[in-house]
Amino acid sequence: SGKISQSKLAQALYYRGLAYRKQNRPAQAISDFTSALWIKDGLDAEQRSNALLNRAAAYRDAGLNEQAEADEKRVAATRQPRAKANAETAAASTAAESPSPASSGSGLTGFFNALFGGASSNPPQSAASAPSSRSGEAAGAPRAATQQTSAWSSTWGENTVVRKAGKGGGNSVPATTASTSKAAAQGSYVIQVAAVRTKQEAQAVAKRLRQLGGSFGAREPGIEEAVMGNMGTLYRVSLGPFASSGEVEKVCPQLRQAGLDCHIISR
């Protein structure tokens, strides 16, 4: 059995996130969109924008408007220069070609069956029926949120098995070690900062977190290994725990400014 490419894995997570949105499961949708965005070179520029917009809509569904606004601002910041460049190109061109819609034929169904083991709980048809061109729907008006942050789940789908990354090897980054500090952090909130394909990438993200220093107090980054069925292994980098969502909100801007993510999980 050959390994799945970075691009296919990211697109599979993206389309499964769309399916979760249609099923009104925002926590799972946010997790999949976040994972897809953090796979290096997995999505092209337009897919990244669509994933951010759909994640923003899922945040609103979960009642997390501040995170939704942050994602929408990121998309606006990248799309404005692109729109200007496209307008200039169109003005200089005698005939502008309209882009072809992305193919969503029956082959996508087989692709999802192979990736997710044919699980009936996550029908691939739902994902295929929501192509990336529906990014406009993602920026729609927020719905009344009935779910609380505490209802969130950190699972990545029913076939996911999560365990601490092994400690073998001199370069491995230890799991959260806040308990060794004089004033160990406590709380029920954790920030998922990244989900990457290799342990080396996870270690690099953890190193960046340590370099940011200061505002994290006694907290150390932790690395978890997640085995996702036929899709193989991903490594999640997290930071915490935090005592309250307000405490998390103070840290998120610093993480985003450093180019990292801030996916809040209540445990």
PDB file of C-alpha atoms in Angstrom:
ATOM      1  CA  SER A   1       0.000   0.000   0.000  1.00  0.00           C
ATOM      2  CA  GLY A   2       1.595   3.264  -1.172  1.00  0.00           C
ATOM      3  CA  LYS A   3       1.673   6.380   0.927  1.00  0.00           C
ATOM      4  CA  ILE A   4      -0.804   9.167   0.224  1.00  0.00           C
ATOM      5  CA  SER A   5       0.733  12.400  -1.029  1.00  0.00           C
ATOM      6  CA  GLN A   6       0.663  15.597   1.028  1.00  0.00           C
ATOM      7  CA  SER A   7      -1.677  17.214  -1.488  1.00  0.00           C
ATOM      8  CA  LYS A   8      -4.215  14.366  -1.498  1.00  0.00           C
ATOM      9  CA  LEU A   9      -4.200  14.135   2.289  1.00  0.00           C
ATOM     10  CA  ALA A  10      -4.811  17.883   2.663  1.00  0.00           C
ATOM     11  CA  GLN A  11      -7.629  17.820   0.093  1.00  0.00           C
ATOM     12  CA  ALA A  12      -9.212  14.798   1.760  1.00  0.00           C
ATOM     13  CA  LEU A  13      -9.249  16.614   5.105  1.00  0.00           C
ATOM     14  CA  TYR A  14     -10.601  19.755   3.429  1.00  0.00           C
ATOM     15  CA  TYR A  15     -13.499  17.932   1.751  1.00  0.00           C
ATOM     16  CA  ARG A  16     -14.280  15.963   4.887  1.00  0.00           C
ATOM     17  CA  GLY A  17     -14.417  19.285   6.737  1.00  0.00           C
ATOM     18  CA  LEU A  18     -16.992  20.485   4.188  1.00  0.00           C
ATOM     19  CA  ALA A  19     -19.012  17.323   4.801  1.00  0.00           C
ATOM     20  CA  TYR A  20     -18.886  17.900   8.571  1.00  0.00           C
ATOM     21  CA  ARG A  21     -20.155  21.463   8.047  1.00  0.00           C
ATOM     22  CA  LYS A  22     -23.136  20.164   6.084  1.00  0.00           C
ATOM     23  CA  GLN A  23     -23.838  17.761   8.952  1.00  0.00           C
ATOM     24  CA  ASN A  24     -23.761  20.657  11.477  1.00  0.00           C
ATOM     25  CA  ARG A  25     -20.677  19.281  13.241  1.00  0.00           C
ATOM     26  CA  PRO A  26     -18.531  22.429  13.579  1.00  0.00           C
ATOM     27  CA  ALA A  27     -15.923  21.026  15.990  1.00  0.00           C
ATOM     28  CA  GLN A  28     -14.971  18.205  13.627  1.00  0.00           C
ATOM     29  CA  ALA A  29     -15.081  20.578  10.645  1.00  0.00           C
ATOM     30  CA  ILE A  30     -12.721  23.039  12.366  1.00  0.00           C
ATOM     31  CA  SER A  31     -10.308  20.233  13.223  1.00  0.00           C
ATOM     32  CA  ASP A  32     -10.192  18.970   9.614  1.00  0.00           C
ATOM     33  CA  PHE A  33      -9.835  22.445   8.079  1.00  0.00           C
ATOM     34  CA  THR A  34      -7.033  23.217  10.550  1.00  0.00           C
ATOM     35  CA  SER A  35      -5.219  19.974   9.740  1.00  0.00           C
ATOM     36  CA  ALA A  36      -5.563  20.587   5.990  1.00  0.00           C
ATOM     37  CA  LEU A  37      -4.166  24.113   6.331  1.00  0.00           C
ATOM     38  CA  TRP A  38      -1.159  22.898   8.301  1.00  0.00           C
ATOM     39  CA  ILE A  39      -0.019  20.268   5.798  1.00  0.00           C
ATOM     40  CA  LYS A  40       2.854  21.917   3.960  1.00  0.00           C
ATOM     41  CA  ASP A  41       2.117  22.539   0.263  1.00  0.00           C
ATOM     42  CA  GLY A  42      -1.098  20.538   0.617  1.00  0.00           C
ATOM     43  CA  LEU A  43      -3.542  23.185  -0.670  1.00  0.00           C
ATOM     44  CA  ASP A  44      -3.116  25.793  -3.371  1.00  0.00           C
ATOM     45  CA  ALA A  45      -3.761  29.482  -2.649  1.00  0.00           C
ATOM     46  CA  GLU A  46      -7.454  29.386  -3.595  1.00  0.00           C
ATOM     47  CA  GLN A  47      -8.112  26.224  -1.597  1.00  0.00           C
ATOM     48  CA  ARG A  48      -6.392  27.755   1.439  1.00  0.00           C
ATOM     49  CA  SER A  49      -8.664  30.798   1.199  1.00  0.00           C
ATOM     50  CA  ASN A  50     -11.736  28.577   0.911  1.00  0.00           C
ATOM     51  CA  ALA A  51     -10.594  26.445   3.846  1.00  0.00           C
ATOM     52  CA  LEU A  52     -10.120  29.566   5.995  1.00  0.00           C
ATOM     53  CA  LEU A  53     -13.550  30.913   5.041  1.00  0.00           C
ATOM     54  CA  ASN A  54     -15.234  27.598   5.781  1.00  0.00           C
ATOM     55  CA  ARG A  55     -13.365  27.329   9.072  1.00  0.00           C
ATOM     56  CA  ALA A  56     -14.546  30.853   9.923  1.00  0.00           C
ATOM     57  CA  ALA A  57     -18.135  29.782   9.255  1.00  0.00           C
ATOM     58  CA  ALA A  58     -17.657  26.699  11.444  1.00  0.00           C
ATOM     59  CA  TYR A  59     -16.235  28.906  14.217  1.00  0.00           C
ATOM     60  CA  ARG A  60     -19.388  31.048  14.015  1.00  0.00           C
ATOM     61  CA  ASP A  61     -21.550  27.927  14.172  1.00  0.00           C
ATOM     62  CA  ALA A  62     -19.738  27.063  17.413  1.00  0.00           C
ATOM     63  CA  GLY A  63     -20.228  30.587  18.794  1.00  0.00           C
ATOM     64  CA  LEU A  64     -16.559  31.602  18.450  1.00  0.00           C
ATOM     65  CA  ASN A  65     -16.951  34.850  16.547  1.00  0.00           C
ATOM     66  CA  GLU A  66     -13.519  36.239  17.397  1.00  0.00           C
ATOM     67  CA  GLN A  67     -11.722  33.287  15.791  1.00  0.00           C
ATOM     68  CA  ALA A  68     -14.068  33.560  12.795  1.00  0.00           C
ATOM     69  CA  GLU A  69     -13.195  37.229  12.288  1.00  0.00           C
ATOM     70  CA  ALA A  70      -9.471  36.441  12.483  1.00  0.00           C
ATOM     71  CA  ASP A  71      -9.771  33.881   9.662  1.00  0.00           C
ATOM     72  CA  GLU A  72     -11.866  36.256   7.535  1.00  0.00           C
ATOM     73  CA  LYS A  73      -9.257  39.008   7.945  1.00  0.00           C
ATOM     74  CA  ARG A  74      -6.506  36.622   6.858  1.00  0.00           C
ATOM     75  CA  VAL A  75      -8.430  35.819   3.675  1.00  0.00           C
ATOM     76  CA  ALA A  76      -9.150  39.490   2.969  1.00  0.00           C
ATOM     77  CA  ALA A  77      -5.469  40.352   3.396  1.00  0.00           C
ATOM     78  CA  THR A  78      -4.419  37.773   0.795  1.00  0.00           C
ATOM     79  CA  ARG A  79      -7.246  38.303  -1.677  1.00  0.00           C
ATOM     80  CA  GLN A  80      -7.016  42.093  -2.069  1.00  0.00           C
ATOM     81  CA  PRO A  81      -3.597  42.070  -3.809  1.00  0.00           C
ATOM     82  CA  ARG A  82      -4.699  39.101  -5.941  1.00  0.00           C
ATOM     83  CA  ALA A  83      -7.908  40.854  -6.997  1.00  0.00           C
ATOM     84  CA  LYS A  84      -5.962  43.959  -8.026  1.00  0.00           C
ATOM     85  CA  ALA A  85      -3.507  41.885 -10.073  1.00  0.00           C
ATOM     86  CA  ASN A  86      -6.350  39.998 -11.759  1.00  0.00           C
ATOM     87  CA  ALA A  87      -8.122  43.254 -12.637  1.00  0.00           C
ATOM     88  CA  GLU A  88      -4.979  44.640 -14.259  1.00  0.00           C
ATOM     89  CA  THR A  89      -4.486  41.438 -16.237  1.00  0.00           C
ATOM     90  CA  ALA A  90      -8.104  41.461 -17.403  1.00  0.00           C
ATOM     91  CA  ALA A  91      -7.856  45.091 -18.537  1.00  0.00           C
ATOM     92  CA  ALA A  92      -4.755  44.342 -20.592  1.00  0.00           C
ATOM     93  CA  SER A  93      -6.235  41.198 -22.123  1.00  0.00           C
ATOM     94  CA  THR A  94      -8.606  41.219 -25.089  1.00  0.00           C
ATOM     95  CA  ALA A  95     -10.532  38.220 -23.833  1.00  0.00           C
ATOM     96  CA  ALA A  96     -10.456  36.889 -20.299  1.00  0.00           C
ATOM     97  CA  GLU A  97     -10.836  33.165 -19.906  1.00  0.00           C
ATOM     98  CA  SER A  98     -13.190  31.943 -17.238  1.00  0.00           C
ATOM     99  CA  PRO A  99     -11.661  29.244 -15.027  1.00  0.00           C
ATOM    100  CA  SER A 100     -12.857  25.693 -15.388  1.00  0.00           C
ATOM    101  CA  PRO A 101     -14.775  24.337 -12.407  1.00  0.00           C
ATOM    102  CA  ALA A 102     -13.003  21.751 -10.347  1.00  0.00           C
ATOM    103  CA  SER A 103     -13.938  18.196 -11.305  1.00  0.00           C
ATOM    104  CA  SER A 104     -16.068  16.378  -8.761  1.00  0.00           C
ATOM    105  CA  GLY A 105     -16.980  13.189 -10.622  1.00  0.00           C
ATOM    106  CA  SER A 106     -17.489   9.685  -9.348  1.00  0.00           C
ATOM    107  CA  GLY A 107     -13.727   9.187  -9.037  1.00  0.00           C
ATOM    108  CA  LEU A 108     -13.767  11.380  -5.918  1.00  0.00           C
ATOM    109  CA  THR A 109     -16.105   8.886  -4.234  1.00  0.00           C
ATOM    110  CA  GLY A 110     -13.609   6.068  -4.705  1.00  0.00           C
ATOM    111  CA  PHE A 111     -10.818   8.371  -3.512  1.00  0.00           C
ATOM    112  CA  PHE A 112     -12.639   9.052  -0.224  1.00  0.00           C
ATOM    113  CA  ASN A 113     -13.544   5.386   0.244  1.00  0.00           C
ATOM    114  CA  ALA A 114      -9.848   4.535  -0.019  1.00  0.00           C
ATOM    115  CA  LEU A 115      -8.802   7.283   2.409  1.00  0.00           C
ATOM    116  CA  PHE A 116     -11.428   6.795   5.104  1.00  0.00           C
ATOM    117  CA  GLY A 117     -11.886   3.045   4.880  1.00  0.00           C
ATOM    118  CA  GLY A 118     -15.367   3.376   3.350  1.00  0.00           C
ATOM    119  CA  ALA A 119     -16.852   4.520   6.665  1.00  0.00           C
ATOM    120  CA  SER A 120     -20.570   5.098   6.288  1.00  0.00           C
ATOM    121  CA  SER A 121     -20.667   7.704   9.066  1.00  0.00           C
ATOM    122  CA  ASN A 122     -18.828  10.227   6.866  1.00  0.00           C
ATOM    123  CA  PRO A 123     -20.386   9.873   3.378  1.00  0.00           C
ATOM    124  CA  PRO A 124     -17.987  11.061   0.679  1.00  0.00           C
ATOM    125  CA  GLN A 125     -20.913  12.240  -1.400  1.00  0.00           C
ATOM    126  CA  SER A 126     -21.438  15.044   1.096  1.00  0.00           C
ATOM    127  CA  ALA A 127     -17.922  16.261   0.526  1.00  0.00           C
ATOM    128  CA  ALA A 128     -18.099  15.925  -3.241  1.00  0.00           C
ATOM    129  CA  SER A 129     -21.279  17.940  -3.389  1.00  0.00           C
ATOM    130  CA  ALA A 130     -19.558  20.913  -1.757  1.00  0.00           C
ATOM    131  CA  PRO A 131     -16.797  22.073  -4.149  1.00  0.00           C
ATOM    132  CA  SER A 132     -14.404  24.809  -3.217  1.00  0.00           C
ATOM    133  CA  SER A 133     -16.323  27.296  -5.349  1.00  0.00           C
ATOM    134  CA  ARG A 134     -18.838  27.587  -2.494  1.00  0.00           C
ATOM    135  CA  SER A 135     -16.514  29.804  -0.513  1.00  0.00           C
ATOM    136  CA  GLY A 136     -19.093  32.581  -0.657  1.00  0.00           C
ATOM    137  CA  GLU A 137     -21.471  30.495   1.435  1.00  0.00           C
ATOM    138  CA  ALA A 138     -18.799  30.192   4.091  1.00  0.00           C
ATOM    139  CA  ALA A 139     -18.868  33.945   4.687  1.00  0.00           C
ATOM    140  CA  GLY A 140     -22.636  33.968   5.231  1.00  0.00           C
ATOM    141  CA  ALA A 141     -24.398  35.440   8.237  1.00  0.00           C
ATOM    142  CA  PRO A 142     -23.674  33.689  11.544  1.00  0.00           C
ATOM    143  CA  ARG A 143     -26.282  31.353  12.916  1.00  0.00           C
ATOM    144  CA  ALA A 144     -27.429  31.339  16.524  1.00  0.00           C
ATOM    145  CA  ALA A 145     -24.822  29.293  18.356  1.00  0.00           C
ATOM    146  CA  THR A 146     -26.229  26.689  20.713  1.00  0.00           C
ATOM    147  CA  GLN A 147     -22.994  24.849  21.307  1.00  0.00           C
ATOM    148  CA  GLN A 148     -20.516  25.845  24.002  1.00  0.00           C
ATOM    149  CA  THR A 149     -16.748  25.585  23.696  1.00  0.00           C
ATOM    150  CA  SER A 150     -16.795  22.919  26.380  1.00  0.00           C
ATOM    151  CA  ALA A 151     -18.724  20.665  24.008  1.00  0.00           C
ATOM    152  CA  TRP A 152     -15.840  20.538  21.605  1.00  0.00           C
ATOM    153  CA  SER A 153     -14.060  17.284  20.864  1.00  0.00           C
ATOM    154  CA  SER A 154     -10.426  17.014  19.911  1.00  0.00           C
ATOM    155  CA  THR A 155     -11.080  13.855  17.861  1.00  0.00           C
ATOM    156  CA  TRP A 156     -10.128  13.843  14.186  1.00  0.00           C
ATOM    157  CA  GLY A 157     -12.775  11.338  13.126  1.00  0.00           C
ATOM    158  CA  GLU A 158     -13.905   7.958  14.369  1.00  0.00           C
ATOM    159  CA  ASN A 159     -10.905   6.128  12.867  1.00  0.00           C
ATOM    160  CA  THR A 160      -8.305   8.311  14.609  1.00  0.00           C
ATOM    161  CA  VAL A 161      -6.040   6.889  17.294  1.00  0.00           C
ATOM    162  CA  VAL A 162      -4.030   9.450  19.297  1.00  0.00           C
ATOM    163  CA  ARG A 163      -1.022   8.700  21.454  1.00  0.00           C
ATOM    164  CA  LYS A 164       1.984  10.553  22.835  1.00  0.00           C
ATOM    165  CA  ALA A 165       4.862  10.776  20.383  1.00  0.00           C
ATOM    166  CA  GLY A 166       7.595   8.270  21.259  1.00  0.00           C
ATOM    167  CA  LYS A 167      10.592   9.444  23.242  1.00  0.00           C
ATOM    168  CA  GLY A 168      13.132   7.327  21.369  1.00  0.00           C
ATOM    169  CA  GLY A 169      15.939   9.260  19.661  1.00  0.00           C
ATOM    170  CA  GLY A 170      18.059  12.090  20.944  1.00  0.00           C
ATOM    171  CA  ASN A 171      16.225  14.813  18.991  1.00  0.00           C
ATOM    172  CA  SER A 172      12.673  14.045  20.078  1.00  0.00           C
ATOM    173  CA  VAL A 173      10.729  16.821  21.760  1.00  0.00           C
ATOM    174  CA  PRO A 174       9.240  15.724  25.094  1.00  0.00           C
ATOM    175  CA  ALA A 175       5.518  15.906  25.710  1.00  0.00           C
ATOM    176  CA  THR A 176       4.156  18.708  27.872  1.00  0.00           C
ATOM    177  CA  THR A 177       6.487  19.183  30.825  1.00  0.00           C
ATOM    178  CA  ALA A 178       4.777  21.994  32.685  1.00  0.00           C
ATOM    179  CA  SER A 179       4.601  19.797  35.796  1.00  0.00           C
ATOM    180  CA  THR A 180       8.352  20.195  36.238  1.00  0.00           C
ATOM    181  CA  SER A 181       8.092  23.965  36.626  1.00  0.00           C
ATOM    182  CA  LYS A 182       7.792  25.705  39.939  1.00  0.00           C
ATOM    183  CA  ALA A 183       4.371  27.065  39.024  1.00  0.00           C
ATOM    184  CA  ALA A 184       2.847  24.450  36.740  1.00  0.00           C
ATOM    185  CA  ALA A 185      -0.005  25.732  34.582  1.00  0.00           C
ATOM    186  CA  GLN A 186      -3.456  24.274  35.176  1.00  0.00           C
ATOM    187  CA  GLY A 187      -6.742  24.462  33.304  1.00  0.00           C
ATOM    188  CA  SER A 188      -9.071  22.784  30.846  1.00  0.00           C
ATOM    189  CA  TYR A 189      -8.180  24.644  27.628  1.00  0.00           C
ATOM    190  CA  VAL A 190      -5.459  23.618  25.175  1.00  0.00           C
ATOM    191  CA  ILE A 191      -4.368  25.314  21.937  1.00  0.00           C
ATOM    192  CA  GLN A 192      -3.600  23.153  18.916  1.00  0.00           C
ATOM    193  CA  VAL A 193      -0.892  25.095  17.105  1.00  0.00           C
ATOM    194  CA  ALA A 194      -0.160  22.766  14.189  1.00  0.00           C
ATOM    195  CA  ALA A 195      -0.832  19.365  12.622  1.00  0.00           C
ATOM    196  CA  VAL A 196       2.071  18.261  10.431  1.00  0.00           C
ATOM    197  CA  ARG A 197       3.174  15.159   8.558  1.00  0.00           C
ATOM    198  CA  THR A 198       6.552  14.426  10.176  1.00  0.00           C
ATOM    199  CA  LYS A 199       8.003  14.480  13.671  1.00  0.00           C
ATOM    200  CA  GLN A 200      10.796  16.757  12.434  1.00  0.00           C
ATOM    201  CA  GLU A 201       8.248  19.389  11.353  1.00  0.00           C
ATOM    202  CA  ALA A 202       6.480  19.076  14.713  1.00  0.00           C
ATOM    203  CA  GLN A 203       9.783  19.559  16.520  1.00  0.00           C
ATOM    204  CA  ALA A 204      10.481  22.662  14.430  1.00  0.00           C
ATOM    205  CA  VAL A 205       7.094  24.144  15.401  1.00  0.00           C
ATOM    206  CA  ALA A 206       7.729  23.334  19.073  1.00  0.00           C
ATOM    207  CA  LYS A 207      11.109  25.063  18.825  1.00  0.00           C
ATOM    208  CA  ARG A 208       9.436  28.195  17.407  1.00  0.00           C
ATOM    209  CA  LEU A 209       7.001  28.192  20.322  1.00  0.00           C
ATOM    210  CA  ARG A 210       9.862  28.075  22.806  1.00  0.00           C
ATOM    211  CA  GLN A 211      11.549  30.969  21.017  1.00  0.00           C
ATOM    212  CA  LEU A 212       8.375  33.056  21.435  1.00  0.00           C
ATOM    213  CA  GLY A 213       8.812  32.527  25.179  1.00  0.00           C
ATOM    214  CA  GLY A 214       7.433  34.961  27.771  1.00  0.00           C
ATOM    215  CA  SER A 215       3.648  35.023  27.699  1.00  0.00           C
ATOM    216  CA  PHE A 216       3.320  31.229  27.839  1.00  0.00           C
ATOM    217  CA  GLY A 217       4.505  31.100  31.437  1.00  0.00           C
ATOM    218  CA  ALA A 218       5.193  27.574  32.686  1.00  0.00           C
ATOM    219  CA  ARG A 219       3.661  25.959  29.609  1.00  0.00           C
ATOM    220  CA  GLU A 220       5.733  23.788  27.297  1.00  0.00           C
ATOM    221  CA  PRO A 221       4.679  22.688  23.787  1.00  0.00           C
ATOM    222  CA  GLY A 222       3.580  19.059  23.520  1.00  0.00           C
ATOM    223  CA  ILE A 223       3.623  16.716  20.507  1.00  0.00           C
ATOM    224  CA  GLU A 224       1.017  14.002  19.968  1.00  0.00           C
ATOM    225  CA  GLU A 225       1.090  11.327  17.285  1.00  0.00           C
ATOM    226  CA  ALA A 226      -2.278  10.691  15.590  1.00  0.00           C
ATOM    227  CA  VAL A 227      -2.739   7.577  13.446  1.00  0.00           C
ATOM    228  CA  MET A 228      -5.558   8.386  11.009  1.00  0.00           C
ATOM    229  CA  GLY A 229      -6.593   5.047   9.506  1.00  0.00           C
ATOM    230  CA  ASN A 230      -5.530   4.682   5.866  1.00  0.00           C
ATOM    231  CA  MET A 231      -4.138   8.225   5.819  1.00  0.00           C
ATOM    232  CA  GLY A 232      -1.158   7.404   7.990  1.00  0.00           C
ATOM    233  CA  THR A 233       0.314   9.465  10.825  1.00  0.00           C
ATOM    234  CA  LEU A 234       0.101  13.161  11.648  1.00  0.00           C
ATOM    235  CA  TYR A 235       1.803  14.996  14.517  1.00  0.00           C
ATOM    236  CA  ARG A 236      -0.162  17.581  16.488  1.00  0.00           C
ATOM    237  CA  VAL A 237       1.654  20.350  18.341  1.00  0.00           C
ATOM    238  CA  SER A 238      -0.271  21.825  21.268  1.00  0.00           C
ATOM    239  CA  LEU A 239       0.255  24.381  24.020  1.00  0.00           C
ATOM    240  CA  GLY A 240      -1.413  24.489  27.420  1.00  0.00           C
ATOM    241  CA  PRO A 241      -3.224  24.021  29.616  1.00  0.00           C
ATOM    242  CA  PHE A 242      -4.963  27.375  30.133  1.00  0.00           C
ATOM    243  CA  ALA A 243      -7.388  28.142  32.929  1.00  0.00           C
ATOM    244  CA  SER A 244      -9.944  30.062  30.842  1.00  0.00           C
ATOM    245  CA  SER A 245     -10.891  30.966  27.292  1.00  0.00           C
ATOM    246  CA  GLY A 246      -9.981  34.580  28.121  1.00  0.00           C
ATOM    247  CA  GLU A 247      -6.438  33.509  28.932  1.00  0.00           C
ATOM    248  CA  VAL A 248      -6.270  31.696  25.588  1.00  0.00           C
ATOM    249  CA  GLU A 249      -7.477  34.782  23.710  1.00  0.00           C
ATOM    250  CA  LYS A 250      -4.505  36.748  25.039  1.00  0.00           C
ATOM    251  CA  VAL A 251      -2.092  34.204  23.556  1.00  0.00           C
ATOM    252  CA  CYS A 252      -3.782  33.646  20.169  1.00  0.00           C
ATOM    253  CA  PRO A 253      -2.784  37.013  18.603  1.00  0.00           C
ATOM    254  CA  GLN A 254       0.885  36.341  19.377  1.00  0.00           C
ATOM    255  CA  LEU A 255       0.666  32.885  17.783  1.00  0.00           C
ATOM    256  CA  ARG A 256      -1.052  34.168  14.648  1.00  0.00           C
ATOM    257  CA  GLN A 257       1.431  37.010  14.321  1.00  0.00           C
ATOM    258  CA  ALA A 258       4.178  34.363  14.280  1.00  0.00           C
ATOM    259  CA  GLY A 259       2.374  32.533  11.468  1.00  0.00           C
ATOM    260  CA  LEU A 260       1.038  29.765  13.725  1.00  0.00           C
ATOM    261  CA  ASP A 261      -2.528  28.627  14.269  1.00  0.00           C
ATOM    262  CA  CYS A 262      -4.731  28.883  17.358  1.00  0.00           C
ATOM    263  CA  HIS A 263      -7.322  26.100  17.468  1.00  0.00           C
ATOM    264  CA  ILE A 264      -8.887  26.058  20.950  1.00  0.00           C
ATOM    265  CA  ILE A 265      -9.797  22.670  22.421  1.00  0.00           C
ATOM    266  CA  SER A 266     -11.664  22.124  25.684  1.00  0.00           C
ATOM    267  CA  ARG A 267     -10.640  18.891  27.349  1.00  0.00           C
TER     268      ARG A 267
END
